[in-house]
């Protein structure tokens, strides 16, 4: 890759090392410091899954997660979320990898802009950042670079919110959602989460329901099932491992909650996915 090409993929706020570290982190790989290695790493990028079978609800549930970190300006939290909630889903729009990569950047930009707006970043600034990445995606003929741009676009918006966003108080429900997604394998009853957030259990549960229309307990169950479903689809972990990683007290507890939410047991879900493949 030429020096000119490298300059094109460099964002405004992120350093070269920040990009290298981010790609390495979400891919759980070790990296060297050379900027020229970035595209090589992108060949093994695991955090994007293109599927015609992904439902709008599944995408919305996952995007709710990463958007909350953008709105808070939490770059570390965003990377942890992507790494633990992989793969990042997007609908298939083209059989051409280059066009699909460009579509991914455009598709994600609207969600990122709205999240940055909630974080107090002026709309004109959010638009400028996302437009920059869409332009880069449209200018490159390298399909790997086009798809690679998704991660630095999200990171740059998150960093911009932290540096430039107008100070504002985020709803308690927003803080609770972030806490849940970051501690999903742990005990997450109303008392423990309320204590972590410095409020009473009654305050947490009442405000969460008022702000979201969903009870706190129902939200925790939904996110746990959502994560379990993704692990079933993308790993070969056994059911007991998935129950542990998603915070269910037992394998039978996971099976009960999963069947209630999806109509299938975890094993039936995985068999169905294998047959469809």
mmCIF file of N, CA and C in Angstrom, residues 122-211:
data_model
loop_
_atom_site.group_PDB
_atom_site.id
_atom_site.type_symbol
_atom_site.label_atom_id
_atom_site.label_comp_id
_atom_site.label_asym_id
_atom_site.label_seq_id
_atom_site.Cartn_x
_atom_site.Cartn_y
_atom_site.Cartn_z
ATOM 1 N N UNK A 122 -22.093 18.507 17.924
ATOM 2 C CA UNK A 122 -22.890 19.234 16.930
ATOM 3 C C UNK A 122 -23.102 18.404 15.672
ATOM 4 N N UNK A 123 -24.297 18.493 15.112
ATOM 5 C CA UNK A 123 -24.648 17.683 13.946
ATOM 6 C C UNK A 123 -23.690 17.909 12.786
ATOM 7 N N UNK A 124 -23.265 19.149 12.598
ATOM 8 C CA UNK A 124 -22.380 19.444 11.468
ATOM 9 C C UNK A 124 -21.034 18.735 11.631
ATOM 10 N N UNK A 125 -20.584 18.581 12.877
ATOM 11 C CA UNK A 125 -19.318 17.885 13.134
ATOM 12 C C UNK A 125 -19.481 16.378 12.904
ATOM 13 N N UNK A 126 -20.583 15.819 13.387
ATOM 14 C CA UNK A 126 -20.842 14.392 13.178
ATOM 15 C C UNK A 126 -20.929 14.070 11.696
ATOM 16 N N UNK A 127 -21.629 14.931 10.969
ATOM 17 C CA UNK A 127 -21.785 14.708 9.534
ATOM 18 C C UNK A 127 -20.432 14.783 8.834
ATOM 19 N N UNK A 128 -19.599 15.734 9.239
ATOM 20 C CA UNK A 128 -18.289 15.893 8.600
ATOM 21 C C UNK A 128 -17.432 14.643 8.787
ATOM 22 N N UNK A 129 -17.478 14.067 9.983
ATOM 23 C CA UNK A 129 -16.678 12.867 10.251
ATOM 24 C C UNK A 129 -17.171 11.687 9.430
ATOM 25 N N UNK A 130 -18.481 11.433 9.472
ATOM 26 C CA UNK A 130 -19.004 10.280 8.730
ATOM 27 C C UNK A 130 -18.861 10.477 7.227
ATOM 28 N N UNK A 131 -19.020 11.714 6.762
ATOM 29 C CA UNK A 131 -18.861 11.980 5.332
ATOM 30 C C UNK A 131 -17.421 11.722 4.897
ATOM 31 N N UNK A 132 -16.488 12.051 5.778
ATOM 32 C CA UNK A 132 -15.073 11.800 5.492
ATOM 33 C C UNK A 132 -14.837 10.312 5.217
ATOM 34 N N UNK A 133 -15.403 9.468 6.059
ATOM 35 C CA UNK A 133 -15.202 8.028 5.891
ATOM 36 C C UNK A 133 -15.971 7.476 4.702
ATOM 37 N N UNK A 134 -17.148 8.019 4.446
ATOM 38 C CA UNK A 134 -17.882 7.569 3.262
ATOM 39 C C UNK A 134 -17.128 7.943 1.992
ATOM 40 N N UNK A 135 -16.515 9.119 1.998
ATOM 41 C CA UNK A 135 -15.708 9.530 0.842
ATOM 42 C C UNK A 135 -14.515 8.596 0.651
ATOM 43 N N UNK A 136 -13.847 8.253 1.768
ATOM 44 C CA UNK A 136 -12.714 7.338 1.675
ATOM 45 C C UNK A 136 -13.149 5.980 1.128
ATOM 46 N N UNK A 137 -14.299 5.504 1.593
ATOM 47 C CA UNK A 137 -14.801 4.210 1.118
ATOM 48 C C UNK A 137 -15.118 4.257 -0.367
ATOM 49 N N UNK A 138 -15.655 5.378 -0.815
ATOM 50 C CA UNK A 138 -16.012 5.507 -2.229
ATOM 51 C C UNK A 138 -14.787 5.699 -3.123
ATOM 52 N N UNK A 139 -13.714 6.251 -2.540
ATOM 53 C CA UNK A 139 -12.517 6.526 -3.338
ATOM 54 C C UNK A 139 -11.613 5.307 -3.485
ATOM 55 N N UNK A 140 -11.658 4.410 -2.511
ATOM 56 C CA UNK A 140 -10.746 3.269 -2.571
ATOM 57 C C UNK A 140 -11.274 2.179 -3.497
ATOM 58 N N UNK A 141 -10.352 1.443 -4.084
ATOM 59 C CA UNK A 141 -10.723 0.278 -4.889
ATOM 60 C C UNK A 141 -10.361 -1.007 -4.153
ATOM 61 N N UNK A 142 -9.926 -0.851 -2.909
ATOM 62 C CA UNK A 142 -9.517 -1.984 -2.084
ATOM 63 C C UNK A 142 -10.684 -2.379 -1.179
ATOM 64 N N UNK A 143 -11.254 -3.539 -1.406
ATOM 65 C CA UNK A 143 -12.431 -3.967 -0.651
ATOM 66 C C UNK A 143 -12.140 -4.114 0.837
ATOM 67 N N UNK A 144 -10.887 -4.469 1.185
ATOM 68 C CA UNK A 144 -10.528 -4.617 2.588
ATOM 69 C C UNK A 144 -10.506 -3.263 3.286
ATOM 70 N N UNK A 145 -9.955 -2.269 2.612
ATOM 71 C CA UNK A 145 -9.910 -0.929 3.191
ATOM 72 C C UNK A 145 -11.325 -0.393 3.388
ATOM 73 N N UNK A 146 -12.203 -0.621 2.410
ATOM 74 C CA UNK A 146 -13.574 -0.119 2.506
ATOM 75 C C UNK A 146 -14.255 -0.645 3.763
ATOM 76 N N UNK A 147 -14.116 -1.934 4.043
ATOM 77 C CA UNK A 147 -14.751 -2.507 5.223
ATOM 78 C C UNK A 147 -14.010 -2.124 6.498
ATOM 79 N N UNK A 148 -12.721 -1.972 6.386
ATOM 80 C CA UNK A 148 -11.891 -1.607 7.536
ATOM 81 C C UNK A 148 -12.284 -0.251 8.118
ATOM 82 N N UNK A 149 -12.796 0.647 7.278
ATOM 83 C CA UNK A 149 -13.094 2.013 7.709
ATOM 84 C C UNK A 149 -14.211 2.088 8.749
ATOM 85 N N UNK A 150 -15.016 1.030 8.873
ATOM 86 C CA UNK A 150 -16.121 1.039 9.831
ATOM 87 C C UNK A 150 -15.628 1.288 11.254
ATOM 88 N N UNK A 151 -14.584 0.579 11.659
ATOM 89 C CA UNK A 151 -14.102 0.695 13.037
ATOM 90 C C UNK A 151 -13.531 2.070 13.358
ATOM 91 N N UNK A 152 -12.592 2.606 12.575
ATOM 92 C CA UNK A 152 -12.095 3.945 12.907
ATOM 93 C C UNK A 152 -13.168 5.020 12.828
ATOM 94 N N UNK A 153 -14.185 4.851 11.962
ATOM 95 C CA UNK A 153 -15.269 5.837 11.921
ATOM 96 C C UNK A 153 -15.990 5.884 13.264
ATOM 97 N N UNK A 154 -16.319 4.721 13.813
ATOM 98 C CA UNK A 154 -16.995 4.688 15.104
ATOM 99 C C UNK A 154 -16.098 5.239 16.207
ATOM 100 N N UNK A 155 -14.828 4.877 16.158
ATOM 101 C CA UNK A 155 -13.902 5.345 17.184
ATOM 102 C C UNK A 155 -13.701 6.852 17.130
ATOM 103 N N UNK A 156 -13.591 7.387 15.920
ATOM 104 C CA UNK A 156 -13.358 8.826 15.820
ATOM 105 C C UNK A 156 -14.562 9.616 16.326
ATOM 106 N N UNK A 157 -15.768 9.158 15.998
ATOM 107 C CA UNK A 157 -16.962 9.830 16.513
ATOM 108 C C UNK A 157 -17.008 9.763 18.038
ATOM 109 N N UNK A 158 -16.645 8.615 18.586
ATOM 110 C CA UNK A 158 -16.652 8.455 20.041
ATOM 111 C C UNK A 158 -15.643 9.389 20.694
ATOM 112 N N UNK A 159 -14.466 9.476 20.103
ATOM 113 C CA UNK A 159 -13.437 10.364 20.640
ATOM 114 C C UNK A 159 -13.864 11.824 20.496
ATOM 115 N N UNK A 160 -14.536 12.153 19.406
ATOM 116 C CA UNK A 160 -15.009 13.526 19.207
ATOM 117 C C UNK A 160 -16.052 13.896 20.251
ATOM 118 N N UNK A 161 -16.929 12.951 20.585
ATOM 119 C CA UNK A 161 -17.929 13.206 21.626
ATOM 120 C C UNK A 161 -17.232 13.497 22.948
ATOM 121 N N UNK A 162 -16.212 12.706 23.265
ATOM 122 C CA UNK A 162 -15.492 12.907 24.528
ATOM 123 C C UNK A 162 -14.795 14.254 24.563
ATOM 124 N N UNK A 163 -14.215 14.672 23.440
ATOM 125 C CA UNK A 163 -13.436 15.903 23.408
ATOM 126 C C UNK A 163 -14.285 17.145 23.145
ATOM 127 N N UNK A 164 -15.304 16.998 22.301
ATOM 128 C CA UNK A 164 -16.022 18.169 21.805
ATOM 129 C C UNK A 164 -17.501 18.210 22.167
ATOM 130 N N UNK A 165 -18.042 17.094 22.668
ATOM 131 C CA UNK A 165 -19.468 17.058 22.978
ATOM 132 C C UNK A 165 -19.816 17.999 24.109
ATOM 133 N N UNK A 166 -20.969 18.604 24.000
ATOM 134 C CA UNK A 166 -21.430 19.495 25.059
ATOM 135 C C UNK A 166 -21.811 18.659 26.273
ATOM 136 N N UNK A 167 -21.380 19.111 27.435
ATOM 137 C CA UNK A 167 -21.655 18.364 28.659
ATOM 138 C C UNK A 167 -23.150 18.199 28.855
ATOM 139 N N UNK A 168 -23.571 16.987 29.156
ATOM 140 C CA UNK A 168 -24.971 16.734 29.438
ATOM 141 C C UNK A 168 -25.072 15.509 30.341
ATOM 142 N N UNK A 169 -26.146 15.436 31.070
ATOM 143 C CA UNK A 169 -26.351 14.311 31.965
ATOM 144 C C UNK A 169 -27.102 13.215 31.227
ATOM 145 N N UNK A 170 -26.533 12.030 31.198
ATOM 146 C CA UNK A 170 -27.189 10.923 30.517
ATOM 147 C C UNK A 170 -28.205 10.279 31.452
ATOM 148 N N UNK A 171 -29.329 9.841 30.920
ATOM 149 C CA UNK A 171 -30.345 9.202 31.751
ATOM 150 C C UNK A 171 -29.772 8.023 32.527
ATOM 151 N N UNK A 172 -30.351 7.767 33.686
ATOM 152 C CA UNK A 172 -29.901 6.644 34.502
ATOM 153 C C UNK A 172 -30.018 5.333 33.729
ATOM 154 N N UNK A 173 -31.058 5.210 32.917
ATOM 155 C CA UNK A 173 -31.241 3.980 32.142
ATOM 156 C C UNK A 173 -30.071 3.752 31.194
ATOM 157 N N UNK A 174 -29.540 4.839 30.641
ATOM 158 C CA UNK A 174 -28.400 4.757 29.723
ATOM 159 C C UNK A 174 -27.189 4.189 30.459
ATOM 160 N N UNK A 175 -26.949 4.700 31.648
ATOM 161 C CA UNK A 175 -25.825 4.213 32.447
ATOM 162 C C UNK A 175 -26.022 2.744 32.826
ATOM 163 N N UNK A 176 -27.263 2.393 33.166
ATOM 164 C CA UNK A 176 -27.555 1.014 33.552
ATOM 165 C C UNK A 176 -27.349 0.058 32.382
ATOM 166 N N UNK A 177 -27.776 0.463 31.190
ATOM 167 C CA UNK A 177 -27.595 -0.384 30.002
ATOM 168 C C UNK A 177 -26.119 -0.646 29.741
ATOM 169 N N UNK A 178 -25.317 0.403 29.831
ATOM 170 C CA UNK A 178 -23.878 0.236 29.613
ATOM 171 C C UNK A 178 -23.262 -0.690 30.657
ATOM 172 N N UNK A 179 -23.698 -0.536 31.892
ATOM 173 C CA UNK A 179 -23.166 -1.387 32.959
ATOM 174 C C UNK A 179 -23.524 -2.850 32.705
ATOM 175 N N UNK A 180 -24.766 -3.082 32.332
ATOM 176 C CA UNK A 180 -25.223 -4.452 32.072
ATOM 177 C C UNK A 180 -24.410 -5.092 30.958
ATOM 178 N N UNK A 181 -24.249 -4.392 29.853
ATOM 179 C CA UNK A 181 -23.541 -4.966 28.707
ATOM 180 C C UNK A 181 -22.058 -5.194 29.003
ATOM 181 N N UNK A 182 -21.501 -4.404 29.912
ATOM 182 C CA UNK A 182 -20.080 -4.552 30.252
ATOM 183 C C UNK A 182 -19.833 -5.603 31.331
ATOM 184 N N UNK A 183 -20.903 -6.033 32.029
ATOM 185 C CA UNK A 183 -20.742 -6.980 33.139
ATOM 186 C C UNK A 183 -21.720 -8.146 32.996
ATOM 187 N N UNK A 184 -21.952 -8.568 31.771
ATOM 188 C CA UNK A 184 -23.031 -9.518 31.510
ATOM 189 C C UNK A 184 -22.817 -10.872 32.178
ATOM 190 N N UNK A 185 -21.582 -11.272 32.383
ATOM 191 C CA UNK A 185 -21.332 -12.588 32.986
ATOM 192 C C UNK A 185 -21.475 -12.563 34.506
ATOM 193 N N UNK A 186 -21.677 -11.368 35.070
ATOM 194 C CA UNK A 186 -21.757 -11.232 36.522
ATOM 195 C C UNK A 186 -23.211 -11.204 36.999
ATOM 196 N N UNK A 187 -23.380 -11.193 38.298
ATOM 197 C CA UNK A 187 -24.711 -11.070 38.884
ATOM 198 C C UNK A 187 -25.232 -9.661 38.602
ATOM 199 N N UNK A 188 -26.442 -9.579 38.086
ATOM 200 C CA UNK A 188 -26.978 -8.274 37.682
ATOM 201 C C UNK A 188 -28.393 -8.068 38.217
ATOM 202 N N UNK A 189 -28.591 -8.286 39.502
ATOM 203 C CA UNK A 189 -29.896 -7.990 40.081
ATOM 204 C C UNK A 189 -29.992 -6.493 40.351
ATOM 205 N N UNK A 190 -31.184 -6.040 40.668
ATOM 206 C CA UNK A 190 -31.410 -4.614 40.872
ATOM 207 C C UNK A 190 -30.543 -4.015 41.957
ATOM 208 N N UNK A 191 -30.320 -4.758 43.036
ATOM 209 C CA UNK A 191 -29.527 -4.237 44.152
ATOM 210 C C UNK A 191 -28.071 -4.011 43.762
ATOM 211 N N UNK A 192 -27.450 -5.003 43.109
ATOM 212 C CA UNK A 192 -26.026 -4.887 42.781
ATOM 213 C C UNK A 192 -25.771 -3.792 41.755
ATOM 214 N N UNK A 193 -26.645 -3.676 40.760
ATOM 215 C CA UNK A 193 -26.455 -2.646 39.733
ATOM 216 C C UNK A 193 -26.741 -1.267 40.310
ATOM 217 N N UNK A 194 -27.785 -1.156 41.108
ATOM 218 C CA UNK A 194 -28.100 0.126 41.736
ATOM 219 C C UNK A 194 -26.944 0.593 42.608
ATOM 220 N N UNK A 195 -26.363 -0.328 43.355
ATOM 221 C CA UNK A 195 -25.222 0.012 44.202
ATOM 222 C C UNK A 195 -24.040 0.492 43.366
ATOM 223 N N UNK A 196 -23.789 -0.169 42.235
ATOM 224 C CA UNK A 196 -22.682 0.227 41.360
ATOM 225 C C UNK A 196 -22.902 1.614 40.776
ATOM 226 N N UNK A 197 -24.163 1.980 40.565
ATOM 227 C CA UNK A 197 -24.483 3.280 39.970
ATOM 228 C C UNK A 197 -24.753 4.354 41.019
ATOM 229 N N UNK A 198 -24.716 3.973 42.293
ATOM 230 C CA UNK A 198 -24.878 4.950 43.362
ATOM 231 C C UNK A 198 -26.298 5.419 43.597
ATOM 232 N N UNK A 199 -27.273 4.554 43.318
ATOM 233 C CA UNK A 199 -28.678 4.900 43.560
ATOM 234 C C UNK A 199 -29.337 3.743 44.295
ATOM 235 N N UNK A 200 -30.574 3.954 44.729
ATOM 236 C CA UNK A 200 -31.299 2.871 45.383
ATOM 237 C C UNK A 200 -31.912 1.947 44.336
ATOM 238 N N UNK A 201 -32.245 0.737 44.755
ATOM 239 C CA UNK A 201 -32.870 -0.216 43.839
ATOM 240 C C UNK A 201 -34.190 0.339 43.315
ATOM 241 N N UNK A 202 -34.962 0.953 44.184
ATOM 242 C CA UNK A 202 -36.255 1.499 43.775
ATOM 243 C C UNK A 202 -36.073 2.587 42.731
ATOM 244 N N UNK A 203 -35.085 3.459 42.943
ATOM 245 C CA UNK A 203 -34.825 4.532 41.974
ATOM 246 C C UNK A 203 -34.428 3.954 40.624
ATOM 247 N N UNK A 204 -33.531 2.974 40.642
ATOM 248 C CA UNK A 204 -33.090 2.359 39.391
ATOM 249 C C UNK A 204 -34.265 1.746 38.639
ATOM 250 N N UNK A 205 -35.025 0.916 39.312
ATOM 251 C CA UNK A 205 -36.109 0.193 38.634
ATOM 252 C C UNK A 205 -37.210 1.130 38.152
ATOM 253 N N UNK A 206 -37.539 2.129 38.966
ATOM 254 C CA UNK A 206 -38.602 3.064 38.584
ATOM 255 C C UNK A 206 -38.187 3.919 37.399
ATOM 256 N N UNK A 207 -36.997 4.499 37.479
ATOM 257 C CA UNK A 207 -36.545 5.373 36.390
ATOM 258 C C UNK A 207 -36.262 4.589 35.118
ATOM 259 N N UNK A 208 -35.756 3.373 35.257
ATOM 260 C CA UNK A 208 -35.491 2.563 34.067
ATOM 261 C C UNK A 208 -36.790 2.293 33.320
ATOM 262 N N UNK A 209 -37.819 1.914 34.049
ATOM 263 C CA UNK A 209 -39.115 1.633 33.416
ATOM 264 C C UNK A 209 -39.703 2.900 32.805
ATOM 265 N N UNK A 210 -39.597 4.022 33.500
ATOM 266 C CA UNK A 210 -40.142 5.281 32.984
ATOM 267 C C UNK A 210 -39.406 5.755 31.734
ATOM 268 N N UNK A 211 -38.095 5.549 31.701
ATOM 269 C CA UNK A 211 -37.285 6.052 30.588
ATOM 270 C C UNK A 211 -37.275 5.127 29.374
#
